[in-house]
């Protein structure tokens, strides 16, 4: 089984968010995909299989399958354009979140993703205890989105991820207004999926972009993920969809010797 490791939302390896991308000839058993994801020990391993109606993609964290993943989709598109169909300008993956189209825009890869609907939720003492700072707002979609006042508060976070297991939402997203070229800054934590910090979270920005587009009254945003690895997303709100664009860099390619 071919496997590639791609750093997403960056132009250089060792930064951005690494994803493993596998292109098996047919679907492995779910248990094997989970074990491969655990063996890779990255935040996501994507599996892409050609079926009669097109390409299908599934994403696995070390803690199991997830319904949507941005950086591993970007990585999968990068591999597709580089090694499967170099002449293609666009690719569509069928997924648990519907069809996801990725388009080449020069060196950028732009993804068309669904936006999550956000509902306000009470800021609790548990949230403050996890973050070490009290959010000024909290919103709930698939993930919990906590709003802080300053970019430096996001950068300085050392959350208690054990306590975060008891918070609502699948991931814990923390964001604040950006500085300089960036409209917003964020970090993403996923202890429920056995991922302490997701270095650059595409699906998290399906929450973050709608929030900041509304607050800043602008549809085009440049977003900074302020994890230790760091990454940049070029975003646009499009009604109930979001465009997430970024660069990608190939780290490795190889072969998994355990076949489906």
Short mmCIF file of C-alpha atoms in Angstrom, two decimals:
data_model
loop_
_atom_site.label_atom_id
_atom_site.label_comp_id
_atom_site.label_asym_id
_atom_site.label_seq_id
_atom_site.Cartn_x
_atom_site.Cartn_y
_atom_site.Cartn_z
CA UNK A 1 0.00 0.00 0.00
CA UNK A 2 1.50 3.34 -1.06
CA UNK A 3 1.82 5.91 1.72
CA UNK A 4 2.96 9.53 1.57
CA UNK A 5 3.56 11.95 4.43
CA UNK A 6 2.78 15.54 3.53
CA UNK A 7 3.11 18.69 5.64
CA UNK A 8 -0.04 20.74 4.99
CA UNK A 9 -0.64 24.49 5.24
CA UNK A 10 3.04 25.23 4.83
CA UNK A 11 5.63 25.62 2.08
CA UNK A 12 8.39 23.90 4.10
CA UNK A 13 8.71 20.49 5.71
CA UNK A 14 8.91 20.28 9.51
CA UNK A 15 6.22 22.97 9.80
CA UNK A 16 2.47 22.93 9.17
CA UNK A 17 0.48 19.78 9.92
CA UNK A 18 1.82 16.37 8.83
CA UNK A 19 -0.69 13.91 7.42
CA UNK A 20 -0.21 10.38 6.14
CA UNK A 21 -2.00 9.62 2.86
CA UNK A 22 -2.60 6.03 1.73
CA UNK A 23 -3.81 4.99 -1.73
CA UNK A 24 -4.83 1.31 -1.41
CA UNK A 25 -6.36 -0.49 -4.39
CA UNK A 26 -9.38 -1.40 -2.25
CA UNK A 27 -10.64 -0.54 1.20
CA UNK A 28 -8.76 -2.17 4.07
CA UNK A 29 -10.76 -3.43 7.03
CA UNK A 30 -11.68 -0.62 9.43
CA UNK A 31 -9.62 -2.25 12.17
CA UNK A 32 -6.53 -2.19 9.94
CA UNK A 33 -7.04 1.49 9.06
CA UNK A 34 -7.30 2.30 12.77
CA UNK A 35 -4.11 0.36 13.48
CA UNK A 36 -2.22 2.08 10.67
CA UNK A 37 -3.34 5.46 12.04
CA UNK A 38 -2.15 4.45 15.51
CA UNK A 39 1.17 3.24 14.08
CA UNK A 40 1.70 6.49 12.18
CA UNK A 41 0.80 8.42 15.35
CA UNK A 42 -0.01 11.58 13.38
CA UNK A 43 -3.16 13.57 13.97
CA UNK A 44 -4.63 12.11 10.75
CA UNK A 45 -4.11 9.31 8.29
CA UNK A 46 -6.21 9.58 5.11
CA UNK A 47 -7.21 6.63 2.94
CA UNK A 48 -8.23 7.33 -0.67
CA UNK A 49 -9.83 4.65 -2.84
CA UNK A 50 -11.12 4.84 -6.42
CA UNK A 51 -14.69 3.53 -6.59
CA UNK A 52 -17.13 3.35 -9.49
CA UNK A 53 -18.54 6.82 -8.73
CA UNK A 54 -15.20 8.50 -8.11
CA UNK A 55 -12.59 8.96 -5.40
CA UNK A 56 -13.62 8.35 -1.79
CA UNK A 57 -11.71 9.56 1.25
CA UNK A 58 -11.80 8.53 4.91
CA UNK A 59 -9.78 9.98 7.79
CA UNK A 60 -8.53 8.22 10.92
CA UNK A 61 -6.96 9.73 14.02
CA UNK A 62 -5.14 7.54 16.55
CA UNK A 63 -8.48 7.60 18.41
CA UNK A 64 -10.67 6.52 15.48
CA UNK A 65 -12.47 7.77 12.38
CA UNK A 66 -13.53 11.41 12.04
CA UNK A 67 -16.18 13.01 9.82
CA UNK A 68 -14.11 15.86 8.34
CA UNK A 69 -10.43 16.76 8.14
CA UNK A 70 -8.92 19.68 6.28
CA UNK A 71 -5.18 19.16 6.39
CA UNK A 72 -5.33 15.49 5.39
CA UNK A 73 -7.65 16.40 2.48
CA UNK A 74 -5.17 19.06 1.36
CA UNK A 75 -2.39 16.47 1.66
CA UNK A 76 -4.42 13.91 -0.32
CA UNK A 77 -5.05 16.42 -3.10
CA UNK A 78 -1.35 17.29 -3.18
CA UNK A 79 -0.48 13.60 -3.62
CA UNK A 80 -3.17 13.19 -6.29
CA UNK A 81 -1.89 16.13 -8.32
CA UNK A 82 1.76 15.15 -7.92
CA UNK A 83 1.64 11.38 -8.39
CA UNK A 84 -1.76 10.21 -9.68
CA UNK A 85 -2.95 12.76 -12.26
CA UNK A 86 -0.40 15.58 -12.76
CA UNK A 87 -2.50 17.11 -15.54
CA UNK A 88 -5.57 17.57 -13.33
CA UNK A 89 -6.54 21.02 -12.08
CA UNK A 90 -9.31 19.82 -9.76
CA UNK A 91 -10.21 16.73 -7.77
CA UNK A 92 -13.35 15.83 -5.81
CA UNK A 93 -13.39 13.40 -2.90
CA UNK A 94 -16.60 11.76 -1.70
CA UNK A 95 -16.65 11.77 2.11
CA UNK A 96 -18.75 11.48 5.25
CA UNK A 97 -19.23 15.26 4.91
CA UNK A 98 -20.32 15.11 1.29
CA UNK A 99 -18.29 15.94 -1.83
CA UNK A 100 -15.13 17.94 -1.17
CA UNK A 101 -13.50 19.65 -4.15
CA UNK A 102 -9.89 20.81 -4.21
CA UNK A 103 -8.66 23.13 -6.97
CA UNK A 104 -5.15 24.14 -7.97
CA UNK A 105 -4.59 27.89 -7.84
CA UNK A 106 -0.96 28.16 -8.86
CA UNK A 107 0.99 26.63 -5.98
CA UNK A 108 -1.97 26.99 -3.63
CA UNK A 109 -4.54 24.24 -3.14
CA UNK A 110 -8.03 25.56 -2.38
CA UNK A 111 -10.64 23.36 -0.69
CA UNK A 112 -14.41 23.86 -0.73
CA UNK A 113 -15.69 22.70 2.67
CA UNK A 114 -18.97 22.88 4.60
CA UNK A 115 -19.19 25.45 7.39
CA UNK A 116 -20.40 24.33 10.80
CA UNK A 117 -23.41 26.09 12.28
CA UNK A 118 -22.45 27.71 15.60
CA UNK A 119 -24.70 28.11 18.62
CA UNK A 120 -23.73 30.27 21.62
CA UNK A 121 -23.08 28.30 24.77
CA UNK A 122 -22.43 29.32 28.38
CA UNK A 123 -18.87 30.09 29.41
CA UNK A 124 -18.28 27.79 32.37
CA UNK A 125 -15.80 27.50 35.19
CA UNK A 126 -14.72 24.19 33.66
CA UNK A 127 -13.65 25.99 30.48
CA UNK A 128 -11.65 28.50 32.51
CA UNK A 129 -10.05 25.70 34.51
CA UNK A 130 -8.98 23.86 31.34
CA UNK A 131 -7.57 26.94 29.61
CA UNK A 132 -6.18 28.80 32.62
CA UNK A 133 -7.98 31.90 31.35
CA UNK A 134 -11.70 32.68 31.13
CA UNK A 135 -13.04 32.90 27.55
CA UNK A 136 -15.15 35.96 26.80
CA UNK A 137 -17.43 33.85 24.56
CA UNK A 138 -18.03 30.18 23.77
CA UNK A 139 -19.74 28.63 20.75
CA UNK A 140 -20.61 25.05 19.91
CA UNK A 141 -20.65 23.32 16.52
CA UNK A 142 -19.06 19.92 16.10
CA UNK A 143 -16.27 21.42 18.23
CA UNK A 144 -16.18 23.82 21.16
CA UNK A 145 -14.94 27.27 20.08
CA UNK A 146 -13.61 29.53 22.85
CA UNK A 147 -12.90 33.20 22.17
CA UNK A 148 -10.04 35.02 23.90
CA UNK A 149 -9.15 38.72 23.78
CA UNK A 150 -5.52 38.68 22.63
CA UNK A 151 -3.34 36.68 20.27
CA UNK A 152 -0.68 36.30 22.97
CA UNK A 153 -3.23 34.59 25.23
CA UNK A 154 -3.71 31.92 22.57
CA UNK A 155 0.02 31.48 22.02
CA UNK A 156 0.69 31.16 25.75
CA UNK A 157 -1.98 28.51 26.40
CA UNK A 158 -0.99 25.41 28.36
CA UNK A 159 -4.39 23.73 28.68
CA UNK A 160 -5.18 20.90 31.08
CA UNK A 161 -6.08 18.30 28.47
CA UNK A 162 -7.19 15.75 31.05
CA UNK A 163 -9.91 18.12 32.21
CA UNK A 164 -10.70 18.98 28.57
CA UNK A 165 -12.15 15.50 28.13
CA UNK A 166 -15.20 16.66 30.09
CA UNK A 167 -15.92 19.74 27.93
CA UNK A 168 -18.58 19.62 25.20
CA UNK A 169 -17.60 19.28 21.56
CA UNK A 170 -15.22 16.92 19.79
CA UNK A 171 -12.23 19.30 19.53
CA UNK A 172 -11.36 22.29 21.67
CA UNK A 173 -10.69 25.34 19.48
CA UNK A 174 -9.31 28.57 20.94
CA UNK A 175 -9.11 31.76 18.90
CA UNK A 176 -8.46 35.50 19.23
CA UNK A 177 -8.08 38.51 16.93
CA UNK A 178 -4.91 38.36 14.85
CA UNK A 179 -2.06 40.80 14.45
CA UNK A 180 -0.27 42.20 11.40
CA UNK A 181 -1.12 40.20 8.27
CA UNK A 182 -3.38 37.81 10.18
CA UNK A 183 -7.08 38.40 10.83
CA UNK A 184 -7.27 35.71 13.50
CA UNK A 185 -5.06 33.34 15.44
CA UNK A 186 -6.03 29.95 16.84
CA UNK A 187 -4.95 26.64 18.34
CA UNK A 188 -6.73 23.27 18.29
CA UNK A 189 -6.69 20.47 20.88
CA UNK A 190 -8.16 16.99 20.43
CA UNK A 191 -7.55 14.79 23.48
CA UNK A 192 -10.79 12.90 22.79
CA UNK A 193 -9.10 11.66 19.60
CA UNK A 194 -5.77 10.93 21.33
CA UNK A 195 -4.23 14.03 19.74
CA UNK A 196 -3.01 16.58 22.27
CA UNK A 197 -2.62 19.46 19.81
CA UNK A 198 -3.53 19.43 16.13
CA UNK A 199 -0.83 21.65 14.57
CA UNK A 200 -3.05 23.20 11.85
CA UNK A 201 -6.73 22.25 11.82
CA UNK A 202 -8.71 22.69 8.62
CA UNK A 203 -12.05 21.44 9.97
CA UNK A 204 -11.57 23.67 13.00
CA UNK A 205 -11.49 26.64 10.63
CA UNK A 206 -14.92 25.57 9.39
CA UNK A 207 -15.94 26.99 12.80
CA UNK A 208 -13.36 29.77 13.10
CA UNK A 209 -13.87 31.37 9.66
CA UNK A 210 -17.66 31.83 9.98
CA UNK A 211 -17.18 33.34 13.44
CA UNK A 212 -14.54 35.90 12.43
CA UNK A 213 -16.11 36.69 9.07
CA UNK A 214 -19.22 37.78 10.96
CA UNK A 215 -17.34 39.72 13.64
CA UNK A 216 -14.91 41.45 11.28
CA UNK A 217 -17.54 42.00 8.56
CA UNK A 218 -15.26 40.60 5.87
CA UNK A 219 -15.44 37.37 3.93
CA UNK A 220 -11.74 36.95 3.11
CA UNK A 221 -9.47 36.12 6.03
CA UNK A 222 -5.86 35.14 6.54
CA UNK A 223 -5.65 32.82 9.54
CA UNK A 224 -2.66 31.85 11.65
CA UNK A 225 -2.53 28.58 13.56
CA UNK A 226 -0.17 29.38 16.41
CA UNK A 227 0.92 25.86 17.32
CA UNK A 228 4.65 25.18 17.79
CA UNK A 229 4.82 23.99 14.14
CA UNK A 230 2.64 26.83 12.85
CA UNK A 231 0.66 27.21 9.65
CA UNK A 232 -1.24 29.67 7.48
CA UNK A 233 -4.69 29.32 5.92
CA UNK A 234 -6.14 31.63 3.26
CA UNK A 235 -9.88 31.58 3.87
CA UNK A 236 -13.11 32.85 2.41
CA UNK A 237 -16.66 32.55 3.71
CA UNK A 238 -19.09 31.50 0.97
CA UNK A 239 -22.54 31.28 2.55
CA UNK A 240 -22.77 27.89 4.23
CA UNK A 241 -19.40 26.85 2.77
CA UNK A 242 -15.84 27.96 3.41
CA UNK A 243 -12.84 28.07 1.12
CA UNK A 244 -9.63 26.97 2.85
CA UNK A 245 -6.44 27.31 0.84
CA UNK A 246 -2.86 26.53 1.67
CA UNK A 247 0.44 25.14 0.50
CA UNK A 248 1.82 21.65 1.04
CA UNK A 249 5.26 20.04 1.14
CA UNK A 250 6.16 16.36 0.67
CA UNK A 251 8.15 14.84 3.52
CA UNK A 252 8.31 11.16 2.51
CA UNK A 253 6.85 8.40 0.39
CA UNK A 254 7.01 4.69 0.95
CA UNK A 255 5.18 1.39 1.15
CA UNK A 256 3.16 -0.17 3.95
CA UNK A 257 3.88 -3.91 3.86
CA UNK A 258 0.60 -4.94 5.50
CA UNK A 259 -1.89 -5.26 2.64
CA UNK A 260 -5.69 -4.85 2.86
#
